[in-house]
PDB file of C-alpha atoms and ligand atoms in Angstrom:
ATOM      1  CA  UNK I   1       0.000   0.000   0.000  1.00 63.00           C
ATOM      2  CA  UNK I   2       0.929   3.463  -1.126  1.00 74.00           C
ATOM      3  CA  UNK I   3       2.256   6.044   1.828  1.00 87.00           C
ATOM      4  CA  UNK I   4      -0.090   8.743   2.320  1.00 89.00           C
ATOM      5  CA  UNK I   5       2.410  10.830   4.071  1.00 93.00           C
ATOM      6  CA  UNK I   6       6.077  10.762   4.078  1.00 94.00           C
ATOM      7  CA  UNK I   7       8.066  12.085   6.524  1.00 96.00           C
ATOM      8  CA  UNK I   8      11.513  13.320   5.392  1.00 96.00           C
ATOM      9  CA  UNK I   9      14.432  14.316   7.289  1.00 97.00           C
ATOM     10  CA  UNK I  10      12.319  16.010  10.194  1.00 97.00           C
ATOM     11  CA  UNK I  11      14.561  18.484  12.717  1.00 97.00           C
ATOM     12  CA  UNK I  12      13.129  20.662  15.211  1.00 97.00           C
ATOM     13  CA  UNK I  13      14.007  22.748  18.256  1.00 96.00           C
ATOM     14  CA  UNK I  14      12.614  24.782  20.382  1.00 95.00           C
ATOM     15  CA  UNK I  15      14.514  27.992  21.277  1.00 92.00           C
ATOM     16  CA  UNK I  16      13.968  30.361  24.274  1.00 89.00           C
ATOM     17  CA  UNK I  17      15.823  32.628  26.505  1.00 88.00           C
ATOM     18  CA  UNK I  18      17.910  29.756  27.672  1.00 86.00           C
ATOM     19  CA  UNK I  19      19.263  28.502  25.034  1.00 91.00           C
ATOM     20  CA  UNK I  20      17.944  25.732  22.101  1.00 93.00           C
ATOM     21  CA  UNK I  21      16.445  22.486  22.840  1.00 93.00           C
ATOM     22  CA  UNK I  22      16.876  20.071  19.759  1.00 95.00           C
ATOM     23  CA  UNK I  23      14.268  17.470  20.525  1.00 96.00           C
ATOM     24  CA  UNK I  24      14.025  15.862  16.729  1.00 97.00           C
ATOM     25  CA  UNK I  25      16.880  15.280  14.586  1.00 96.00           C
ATOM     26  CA  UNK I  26      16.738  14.040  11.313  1.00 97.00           C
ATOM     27  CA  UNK I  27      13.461  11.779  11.413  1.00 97.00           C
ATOM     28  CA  UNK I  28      12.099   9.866   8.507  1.00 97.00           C
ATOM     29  CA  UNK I  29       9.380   7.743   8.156  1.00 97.00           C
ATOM     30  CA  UNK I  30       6.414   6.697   5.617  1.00 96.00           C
ATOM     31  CA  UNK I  31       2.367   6.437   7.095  1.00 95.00           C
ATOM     32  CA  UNK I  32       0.249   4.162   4.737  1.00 94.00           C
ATOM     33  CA  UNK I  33      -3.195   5.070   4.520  1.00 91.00           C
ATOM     34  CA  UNK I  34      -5.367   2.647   7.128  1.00 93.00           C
ATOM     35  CA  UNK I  35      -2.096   1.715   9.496  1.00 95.00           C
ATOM     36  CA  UNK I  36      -2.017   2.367  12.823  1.00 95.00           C
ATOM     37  CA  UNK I  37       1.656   3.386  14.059  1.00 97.00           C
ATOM     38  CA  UNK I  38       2.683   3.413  17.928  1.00 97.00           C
ATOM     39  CA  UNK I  39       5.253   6.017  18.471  1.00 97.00           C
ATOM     40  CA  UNK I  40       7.480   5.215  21.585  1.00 97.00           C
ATOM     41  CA  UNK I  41      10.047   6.386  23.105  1.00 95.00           C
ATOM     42  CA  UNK I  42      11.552   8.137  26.694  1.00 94.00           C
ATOM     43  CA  UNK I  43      10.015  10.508  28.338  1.00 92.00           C
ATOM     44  CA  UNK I  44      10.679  13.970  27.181  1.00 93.00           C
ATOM     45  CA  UNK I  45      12.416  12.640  23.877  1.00 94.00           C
ATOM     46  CA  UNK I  46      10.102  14.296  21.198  1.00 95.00           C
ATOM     47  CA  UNK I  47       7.086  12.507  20.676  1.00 95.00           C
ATOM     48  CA  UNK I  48       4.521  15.062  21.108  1.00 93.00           C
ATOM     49  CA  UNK I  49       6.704  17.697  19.568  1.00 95.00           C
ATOM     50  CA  UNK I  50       6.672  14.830  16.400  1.00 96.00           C
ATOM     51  CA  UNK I  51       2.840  14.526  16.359  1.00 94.00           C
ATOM     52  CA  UNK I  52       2.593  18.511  16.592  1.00 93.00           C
ATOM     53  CA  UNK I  53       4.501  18.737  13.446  1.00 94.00           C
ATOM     54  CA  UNK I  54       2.308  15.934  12.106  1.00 94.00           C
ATOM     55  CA  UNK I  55      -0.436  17.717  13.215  1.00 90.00           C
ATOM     56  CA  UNK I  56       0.897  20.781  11.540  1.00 89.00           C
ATOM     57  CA  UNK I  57       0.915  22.855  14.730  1.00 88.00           C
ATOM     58  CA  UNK I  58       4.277  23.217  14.217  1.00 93.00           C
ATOM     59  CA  UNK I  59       6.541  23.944  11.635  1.00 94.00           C
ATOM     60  CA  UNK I  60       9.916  21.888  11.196  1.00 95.00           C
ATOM     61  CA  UNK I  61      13.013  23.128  10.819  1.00 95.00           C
ATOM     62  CA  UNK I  62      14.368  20.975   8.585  1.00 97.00           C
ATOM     63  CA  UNK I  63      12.636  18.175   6.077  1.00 97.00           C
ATOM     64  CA  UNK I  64       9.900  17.961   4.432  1.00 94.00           C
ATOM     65  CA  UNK I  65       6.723  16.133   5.010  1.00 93.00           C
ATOM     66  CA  UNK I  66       5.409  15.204   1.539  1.00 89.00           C
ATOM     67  CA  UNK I  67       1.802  14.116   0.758  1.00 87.00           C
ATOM     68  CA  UNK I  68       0.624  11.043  -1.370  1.00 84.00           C
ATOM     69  CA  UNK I  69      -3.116  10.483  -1.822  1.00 80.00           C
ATOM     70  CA  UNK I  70      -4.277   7.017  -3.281  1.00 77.00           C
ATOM     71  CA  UNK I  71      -6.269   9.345  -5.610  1.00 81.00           C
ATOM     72  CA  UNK I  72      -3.090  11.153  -6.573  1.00 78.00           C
ATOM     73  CA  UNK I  73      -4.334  14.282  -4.814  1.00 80.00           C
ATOM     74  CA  UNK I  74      -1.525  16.456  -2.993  1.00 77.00           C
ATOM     75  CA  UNK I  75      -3.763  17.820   0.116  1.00 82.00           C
ATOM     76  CA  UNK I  76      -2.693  17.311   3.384  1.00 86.00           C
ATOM     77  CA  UNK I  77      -4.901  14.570   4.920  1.00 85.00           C
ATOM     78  CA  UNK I  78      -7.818  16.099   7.255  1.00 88.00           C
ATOM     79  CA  UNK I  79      -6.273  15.698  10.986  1.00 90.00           C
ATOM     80  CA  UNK I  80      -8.202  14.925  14.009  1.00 89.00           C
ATOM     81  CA  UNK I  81      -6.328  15.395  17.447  1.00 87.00           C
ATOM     82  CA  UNK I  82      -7.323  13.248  20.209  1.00 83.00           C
ATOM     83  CA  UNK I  83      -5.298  14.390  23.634  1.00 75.00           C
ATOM     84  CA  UNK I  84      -4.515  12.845  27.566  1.00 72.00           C
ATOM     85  CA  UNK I  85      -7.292  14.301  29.020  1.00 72.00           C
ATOM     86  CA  UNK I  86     -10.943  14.272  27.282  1.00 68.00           C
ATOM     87  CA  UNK I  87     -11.403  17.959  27.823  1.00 81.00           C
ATOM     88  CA  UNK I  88     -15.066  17.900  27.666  1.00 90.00           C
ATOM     89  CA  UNK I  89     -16.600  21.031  28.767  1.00 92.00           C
ATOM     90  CA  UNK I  90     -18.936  20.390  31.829  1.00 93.00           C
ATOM     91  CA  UNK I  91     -21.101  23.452  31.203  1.00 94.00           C
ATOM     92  CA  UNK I  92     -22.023  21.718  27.457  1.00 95.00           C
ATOM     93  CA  UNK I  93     -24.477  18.514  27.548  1.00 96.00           C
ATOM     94  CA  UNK I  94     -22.578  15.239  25.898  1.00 96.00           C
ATOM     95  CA  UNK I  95     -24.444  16.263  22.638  1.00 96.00           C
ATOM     96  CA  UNK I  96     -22.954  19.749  22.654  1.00 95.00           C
ATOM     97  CA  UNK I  97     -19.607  18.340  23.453  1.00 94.00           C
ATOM     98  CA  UNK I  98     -19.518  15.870  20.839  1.00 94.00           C
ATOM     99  CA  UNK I  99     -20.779  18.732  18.183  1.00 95.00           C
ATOM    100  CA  UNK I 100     -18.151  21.359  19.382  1.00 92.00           C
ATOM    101  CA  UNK I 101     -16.441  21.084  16.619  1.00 89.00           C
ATOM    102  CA  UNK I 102     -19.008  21.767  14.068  1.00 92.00           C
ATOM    103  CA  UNK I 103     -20.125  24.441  15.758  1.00 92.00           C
ATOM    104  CA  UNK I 104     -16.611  26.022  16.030  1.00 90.00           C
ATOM    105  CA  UNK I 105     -16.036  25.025  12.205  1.00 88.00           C
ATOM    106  CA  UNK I 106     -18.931  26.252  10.968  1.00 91.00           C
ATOM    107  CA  UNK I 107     -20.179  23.053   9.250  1.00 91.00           C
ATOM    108  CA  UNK I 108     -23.343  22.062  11.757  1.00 92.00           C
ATOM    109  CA  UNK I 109     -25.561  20.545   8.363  1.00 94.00           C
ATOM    110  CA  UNK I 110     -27.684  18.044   8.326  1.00 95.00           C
ATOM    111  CA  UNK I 111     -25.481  15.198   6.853  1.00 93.00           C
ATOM    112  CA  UNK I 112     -22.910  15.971   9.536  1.00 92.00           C
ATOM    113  CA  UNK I 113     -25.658  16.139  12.727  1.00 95.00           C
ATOM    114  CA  UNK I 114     -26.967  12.692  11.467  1.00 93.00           C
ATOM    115  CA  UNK I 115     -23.431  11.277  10.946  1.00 91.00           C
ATOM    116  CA  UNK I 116     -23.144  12.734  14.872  1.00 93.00           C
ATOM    117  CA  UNK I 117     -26.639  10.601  15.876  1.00 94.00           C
ATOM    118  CA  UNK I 118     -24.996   7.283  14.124  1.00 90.00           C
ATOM    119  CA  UNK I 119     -21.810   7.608  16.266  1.00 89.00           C
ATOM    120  CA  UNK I 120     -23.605   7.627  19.136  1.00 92.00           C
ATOM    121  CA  UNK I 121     -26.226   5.092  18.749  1.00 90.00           C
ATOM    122  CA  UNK I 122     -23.419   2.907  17.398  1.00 84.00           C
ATOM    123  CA  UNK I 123     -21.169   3.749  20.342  1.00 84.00           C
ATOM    124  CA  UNK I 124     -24.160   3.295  22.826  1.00 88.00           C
ATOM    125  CA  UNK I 125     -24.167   6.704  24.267  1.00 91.00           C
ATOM    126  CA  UNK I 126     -27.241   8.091  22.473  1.00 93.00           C
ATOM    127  CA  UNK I 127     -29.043   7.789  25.724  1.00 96.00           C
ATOM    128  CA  UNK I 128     -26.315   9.570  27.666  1.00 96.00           C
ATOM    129  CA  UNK I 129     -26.357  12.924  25.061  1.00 94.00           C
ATOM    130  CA  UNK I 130     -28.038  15.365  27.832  1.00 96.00           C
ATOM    131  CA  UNK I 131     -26.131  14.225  30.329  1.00 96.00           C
ATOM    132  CA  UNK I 132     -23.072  16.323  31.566  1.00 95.00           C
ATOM    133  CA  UNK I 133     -19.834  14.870  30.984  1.00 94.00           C
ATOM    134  CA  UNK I 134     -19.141  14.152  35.007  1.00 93.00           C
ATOM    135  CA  UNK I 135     -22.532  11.638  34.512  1.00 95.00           C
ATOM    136  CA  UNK I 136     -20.363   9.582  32.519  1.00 92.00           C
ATOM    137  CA  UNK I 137     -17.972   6.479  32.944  1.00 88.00           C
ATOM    138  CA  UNK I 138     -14.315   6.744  32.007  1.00 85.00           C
ATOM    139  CA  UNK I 139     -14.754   4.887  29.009  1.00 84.00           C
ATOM    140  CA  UNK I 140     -17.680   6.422  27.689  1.00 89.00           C
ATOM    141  CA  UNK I 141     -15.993  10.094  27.895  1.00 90.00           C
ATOM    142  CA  UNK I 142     -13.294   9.013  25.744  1.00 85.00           C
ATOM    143  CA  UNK I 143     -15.953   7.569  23.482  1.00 87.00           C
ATOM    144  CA  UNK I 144     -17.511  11.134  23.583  1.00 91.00           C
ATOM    145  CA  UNK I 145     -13.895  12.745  22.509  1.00 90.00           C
ATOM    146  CA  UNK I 146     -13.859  10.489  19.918  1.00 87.00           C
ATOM    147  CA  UNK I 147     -17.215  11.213  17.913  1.00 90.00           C
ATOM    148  CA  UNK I 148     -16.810  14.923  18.708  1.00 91.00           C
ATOM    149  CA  UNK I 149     -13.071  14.298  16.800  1.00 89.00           C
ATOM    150  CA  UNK I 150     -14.397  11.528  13.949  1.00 88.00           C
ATOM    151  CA  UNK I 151     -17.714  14.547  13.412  1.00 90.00           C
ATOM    152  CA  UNK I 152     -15.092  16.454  11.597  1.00 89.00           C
ATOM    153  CA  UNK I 153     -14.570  13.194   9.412  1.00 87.00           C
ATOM    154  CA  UNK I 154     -10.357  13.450   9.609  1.00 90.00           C
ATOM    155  CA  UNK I 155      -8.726  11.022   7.693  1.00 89.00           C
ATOM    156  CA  UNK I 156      -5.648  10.316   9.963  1.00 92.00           C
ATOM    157  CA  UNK I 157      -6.511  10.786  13.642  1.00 93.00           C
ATOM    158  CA  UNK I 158      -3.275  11.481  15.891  1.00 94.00           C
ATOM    159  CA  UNK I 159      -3.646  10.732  19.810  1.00 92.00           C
ATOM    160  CA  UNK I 160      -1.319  11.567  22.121  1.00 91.00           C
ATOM    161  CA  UNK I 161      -1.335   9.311  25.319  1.00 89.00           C
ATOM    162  CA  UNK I 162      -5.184   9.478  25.262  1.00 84.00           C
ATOM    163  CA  UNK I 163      -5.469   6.766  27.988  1.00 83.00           C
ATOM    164  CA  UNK I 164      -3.462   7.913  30.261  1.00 82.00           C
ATOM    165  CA  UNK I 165      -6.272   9.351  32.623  1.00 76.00           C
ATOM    166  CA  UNK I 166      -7.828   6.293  32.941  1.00 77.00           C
ATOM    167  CA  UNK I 167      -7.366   3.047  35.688  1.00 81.00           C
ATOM    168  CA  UNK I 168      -5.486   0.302  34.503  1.00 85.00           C
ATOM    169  CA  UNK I 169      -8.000  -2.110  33.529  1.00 82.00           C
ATOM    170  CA  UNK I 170     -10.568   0.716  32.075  1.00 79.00           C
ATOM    171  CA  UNK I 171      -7.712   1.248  29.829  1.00 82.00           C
ATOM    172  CA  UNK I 172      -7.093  -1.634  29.071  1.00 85.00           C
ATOM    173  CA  UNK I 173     -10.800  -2.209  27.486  1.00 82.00           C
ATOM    174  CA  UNK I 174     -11.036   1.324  26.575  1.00 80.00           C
ATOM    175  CA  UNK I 175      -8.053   1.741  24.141  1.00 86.00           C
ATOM    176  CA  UNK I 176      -8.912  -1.328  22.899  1.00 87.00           C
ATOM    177  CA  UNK I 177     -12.778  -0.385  21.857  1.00 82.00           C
ATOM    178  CA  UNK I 178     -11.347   2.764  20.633  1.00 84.00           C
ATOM    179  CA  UNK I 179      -9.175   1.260  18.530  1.00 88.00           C
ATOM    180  CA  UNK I 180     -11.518  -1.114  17.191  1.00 86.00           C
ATOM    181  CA  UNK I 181     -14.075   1.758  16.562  1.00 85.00           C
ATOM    182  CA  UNK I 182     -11.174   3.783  14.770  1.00 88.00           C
ATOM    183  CA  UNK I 183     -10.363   1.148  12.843  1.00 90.00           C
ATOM    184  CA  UNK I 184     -14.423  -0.176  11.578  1.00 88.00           C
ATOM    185  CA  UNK I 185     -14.033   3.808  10.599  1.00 86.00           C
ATOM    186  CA  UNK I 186     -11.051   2.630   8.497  1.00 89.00           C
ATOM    187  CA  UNK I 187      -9.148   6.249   9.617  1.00 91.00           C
ATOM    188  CA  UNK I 188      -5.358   5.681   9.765  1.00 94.00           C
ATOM    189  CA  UNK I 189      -3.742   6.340  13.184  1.00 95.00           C
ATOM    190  CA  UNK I 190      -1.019   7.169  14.964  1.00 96.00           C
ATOM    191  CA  UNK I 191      -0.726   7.350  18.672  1.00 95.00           C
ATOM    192  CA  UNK I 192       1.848   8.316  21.618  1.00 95.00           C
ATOM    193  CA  UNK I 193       1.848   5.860  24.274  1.00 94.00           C
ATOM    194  CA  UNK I 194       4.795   4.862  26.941  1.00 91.00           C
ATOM    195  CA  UNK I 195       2.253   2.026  27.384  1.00 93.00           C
ATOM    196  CA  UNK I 196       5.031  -0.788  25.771  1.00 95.00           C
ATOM    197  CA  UNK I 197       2.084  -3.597  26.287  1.00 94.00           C
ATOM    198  CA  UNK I 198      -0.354  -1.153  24.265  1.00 93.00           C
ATOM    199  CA  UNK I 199       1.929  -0.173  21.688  1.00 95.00           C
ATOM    200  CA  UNK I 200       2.249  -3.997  20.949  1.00 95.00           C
ATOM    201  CA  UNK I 201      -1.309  -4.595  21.108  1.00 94.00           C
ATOM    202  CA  UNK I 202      -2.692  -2.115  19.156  1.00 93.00           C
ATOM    203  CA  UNK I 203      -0.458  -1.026  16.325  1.00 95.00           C
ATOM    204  CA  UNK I 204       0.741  -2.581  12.720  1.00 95.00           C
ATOM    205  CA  UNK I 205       3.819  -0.938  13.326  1.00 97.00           C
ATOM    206  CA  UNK I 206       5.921   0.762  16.076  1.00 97.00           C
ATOM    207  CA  UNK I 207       8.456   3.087  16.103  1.00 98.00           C
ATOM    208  CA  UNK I 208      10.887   3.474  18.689  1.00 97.00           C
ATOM    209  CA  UNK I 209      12.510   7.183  18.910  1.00 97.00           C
ATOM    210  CA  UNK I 210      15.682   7.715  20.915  1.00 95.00           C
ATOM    211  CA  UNK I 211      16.170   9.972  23.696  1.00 93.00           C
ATOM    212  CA  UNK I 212      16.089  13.478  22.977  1.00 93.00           C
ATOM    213  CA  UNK I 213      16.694  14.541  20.446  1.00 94.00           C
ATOM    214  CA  UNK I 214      14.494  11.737  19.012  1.00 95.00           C
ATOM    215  CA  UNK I 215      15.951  10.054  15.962  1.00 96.00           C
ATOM    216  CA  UNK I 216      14.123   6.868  14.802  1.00 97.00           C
ATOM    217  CA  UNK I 217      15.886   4.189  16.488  1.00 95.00           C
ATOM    218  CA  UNK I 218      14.198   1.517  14.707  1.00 96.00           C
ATOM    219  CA  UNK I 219      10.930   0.338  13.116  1.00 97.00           C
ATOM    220  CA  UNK I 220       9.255  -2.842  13.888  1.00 97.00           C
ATOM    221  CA  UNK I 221       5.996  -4.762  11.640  1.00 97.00           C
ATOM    222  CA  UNK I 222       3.276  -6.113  14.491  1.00 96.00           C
ATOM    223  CA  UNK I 223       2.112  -9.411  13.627  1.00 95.00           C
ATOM    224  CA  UNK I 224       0.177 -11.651  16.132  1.00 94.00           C
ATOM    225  CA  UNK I 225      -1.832 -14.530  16.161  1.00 93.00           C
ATOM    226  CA  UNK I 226      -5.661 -13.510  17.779  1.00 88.00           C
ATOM    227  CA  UNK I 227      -7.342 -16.182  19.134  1.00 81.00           C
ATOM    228  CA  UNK I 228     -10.624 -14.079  19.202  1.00 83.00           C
ATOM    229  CA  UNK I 229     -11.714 -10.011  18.744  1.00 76.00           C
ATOM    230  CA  UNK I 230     -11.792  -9.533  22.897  1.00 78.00           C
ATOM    231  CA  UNK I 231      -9.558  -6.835  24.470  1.00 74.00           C
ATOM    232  CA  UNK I 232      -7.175  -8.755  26.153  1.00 84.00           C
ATOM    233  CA  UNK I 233      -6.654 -11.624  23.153  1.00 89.00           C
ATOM    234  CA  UNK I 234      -3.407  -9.235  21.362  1.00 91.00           C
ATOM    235  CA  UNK I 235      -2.110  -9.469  24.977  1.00 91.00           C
ATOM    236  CA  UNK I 236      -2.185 -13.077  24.840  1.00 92.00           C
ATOM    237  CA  UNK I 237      -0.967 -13.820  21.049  1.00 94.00           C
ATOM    238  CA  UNK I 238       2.139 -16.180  21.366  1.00 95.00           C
ATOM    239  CA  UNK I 239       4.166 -13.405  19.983  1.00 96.00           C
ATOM    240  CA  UNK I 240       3.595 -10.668  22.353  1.00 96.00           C
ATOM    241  CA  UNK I 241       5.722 -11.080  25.249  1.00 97.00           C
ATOM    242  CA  UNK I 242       9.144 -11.470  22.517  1.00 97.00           C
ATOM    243  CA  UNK I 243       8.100  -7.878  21.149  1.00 97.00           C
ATOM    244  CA  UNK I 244       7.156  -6.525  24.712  1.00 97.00           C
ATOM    245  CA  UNK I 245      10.864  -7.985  25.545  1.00 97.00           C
ATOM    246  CA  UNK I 246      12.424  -6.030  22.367  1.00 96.00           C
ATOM    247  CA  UNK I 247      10.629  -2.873  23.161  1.00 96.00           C
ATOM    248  CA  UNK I 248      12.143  -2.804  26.669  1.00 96.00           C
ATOM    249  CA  UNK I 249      15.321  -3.794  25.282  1.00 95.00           C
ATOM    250  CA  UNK I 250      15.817  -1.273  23.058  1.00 94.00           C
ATOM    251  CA  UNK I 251      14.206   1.698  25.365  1.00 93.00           C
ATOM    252  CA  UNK I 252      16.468   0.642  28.386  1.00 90.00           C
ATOM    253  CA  UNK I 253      19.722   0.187  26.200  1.00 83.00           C
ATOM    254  CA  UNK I 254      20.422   3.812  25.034  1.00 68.00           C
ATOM    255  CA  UNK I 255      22.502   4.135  21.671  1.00 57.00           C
TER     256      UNK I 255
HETATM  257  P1  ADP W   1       7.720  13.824  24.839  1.00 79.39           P
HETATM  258  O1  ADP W   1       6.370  14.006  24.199  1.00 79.39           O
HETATM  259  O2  ADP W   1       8.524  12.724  24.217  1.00 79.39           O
HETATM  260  O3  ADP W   1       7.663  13.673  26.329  1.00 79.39           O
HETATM  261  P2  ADP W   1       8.107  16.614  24.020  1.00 79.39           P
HETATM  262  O4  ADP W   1       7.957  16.585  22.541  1.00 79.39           O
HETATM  263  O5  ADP W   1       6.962  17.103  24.824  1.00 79.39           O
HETATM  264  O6  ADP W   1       8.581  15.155  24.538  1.00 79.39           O
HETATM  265  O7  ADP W   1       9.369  17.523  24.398  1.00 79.39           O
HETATM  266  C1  ADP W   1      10.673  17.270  23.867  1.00 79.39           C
HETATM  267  C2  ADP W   1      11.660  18.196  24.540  1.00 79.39           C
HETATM  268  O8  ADP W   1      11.413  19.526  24.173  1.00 79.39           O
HETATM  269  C3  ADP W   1      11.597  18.148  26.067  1.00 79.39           C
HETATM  270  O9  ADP W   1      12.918  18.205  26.551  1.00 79.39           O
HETATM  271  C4  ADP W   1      10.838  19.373  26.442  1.00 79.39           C
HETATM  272  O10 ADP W   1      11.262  19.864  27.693  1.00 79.39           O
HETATM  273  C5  ADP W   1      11.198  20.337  25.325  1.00 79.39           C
HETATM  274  N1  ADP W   1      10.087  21.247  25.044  1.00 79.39           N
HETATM  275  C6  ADP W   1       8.813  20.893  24.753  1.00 79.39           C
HETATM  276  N2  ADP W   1       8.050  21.977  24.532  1.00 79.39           N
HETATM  277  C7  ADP W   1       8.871  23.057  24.692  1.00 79.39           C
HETATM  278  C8  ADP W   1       8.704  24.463  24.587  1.00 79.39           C
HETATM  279  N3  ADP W   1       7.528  25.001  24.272  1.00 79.39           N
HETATM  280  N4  ADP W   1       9.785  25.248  24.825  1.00 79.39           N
HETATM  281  C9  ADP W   1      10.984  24.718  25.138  1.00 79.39           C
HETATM  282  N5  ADP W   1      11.219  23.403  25.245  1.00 79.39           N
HETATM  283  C10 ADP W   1      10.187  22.573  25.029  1.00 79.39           C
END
């Protein structure tokens, strides 16, 4: 399958009164379009300044990110950000949440509102929409987050440790629903986690960045045997504890 982005070369750093911090440094890498890439790497290496770029939040400083639709089309692919927290507005019901960004982006039509209804019958939270937010389980917000970022219909979704808020076993069954949901919407993804176990479970491919500044260490292909579609059955494939082991391996040996 074709890359719909390419990343070339990528350097960035930031620069204040005390001095430059270069926290990417010559990063290259391809996205195809439906893949779902794990980006990990030590804390404070890079990865969210990485996804910003992505994102297009920030500029880089060096390289290029080039653009490669299967239609042959140069635009940039429509980006939706999903972040740590959920950052649903308690003052808004769960239906004004989730149609936030509509609102703010001016395109509240019909088509759109009733794409907004299907998400959240098929995500079971059309009884919940005039409910607050703090009415809500864990699970369910993030599922919130998630049609109020699919309603703007992005075609590579970029989350940034968006489990992190959650208990260990809500996350566990959350980022795996998510994912599943993401991937029924057949979006491509990419997503920050320092989550080794999720990484493995969840993406086609992960790449592991250095410490700061992040270079791409290496790149590995996912590929485990599921015994069944439940949460947990990635993170008991036969494979999964050798790449777990790798992962570790190469985060706890620098250079
Ligand atoms: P990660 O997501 O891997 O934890 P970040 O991309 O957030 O890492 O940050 C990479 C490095 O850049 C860190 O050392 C961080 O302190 C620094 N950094 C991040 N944002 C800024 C900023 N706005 N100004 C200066 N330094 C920053």
């Amino acid at each position: 399958m074709q890359n719909i982005l390419e990343l070339k070369n990528i350097g960035y750093s930031y620069h204040n009164l005390h001095g430059e911090t270069k926290a990417l440094q010559d990063i290259s890498f391809g996205v195809r379009e439906g893949e779902f890439i794990a980006i990990v790497g030590p804390s404070g290496c890079g990865k969210s300044t990485l996804l910003s770029i992505i994102a297009g939040l920030l500029s880089p400083e060096e390289g290029t990110i080039a653009v490669n639709n299967p239609d042959g089309s140069l635009h940039y692919p429509k980006i939706g950000y999903m972040l740590q927290r959920d950052h649903l507005f308690e003052w808004r019901t769960v239906y004004r949440n989730v149609t936030l960004g509509l609102e703010l982006n001016h395109k509240m039509t019909p088509e759109r509102l009733e794409a907004v209804d299907r998400l959240l019958k098929d995500y079971g939270l059309d009884k919940f929409k005039d409910k607050r937010p703090d009415e809500l389980s864990g699970g369910m917000k993030q599922r919130a987050a998630l049609i109020r970022t699919l309603a703007l219909e992005p075609q590579l979704l970029l989350l940034d440790e968006p489990f992190s808020a959650l208990d260990y076993q809500t996350r566990l069954f959350v980022s795996a629903d998510i994912c599943r949901l993401i991937r029924a919407a057949g979006k491509t993804m990419i997503i920050i986690t320092h989550d080794l176990s999720e990484a493995v479970s969840l993406a086609d491919r992960i790449i592991i960045l250095s410490g700061r500044p992040a270079v791409v260490k290496r790149q590995v292909d996912v590929h485990l045997t599921l015994a069944d579609d439940s949460p947990l059955a990635a993170r008991n494939a036969p494979e999964f504890q050798q790449y777990f082991n790798m992962l570790w391996e190469e985060l706890t040996h620098e250079n």
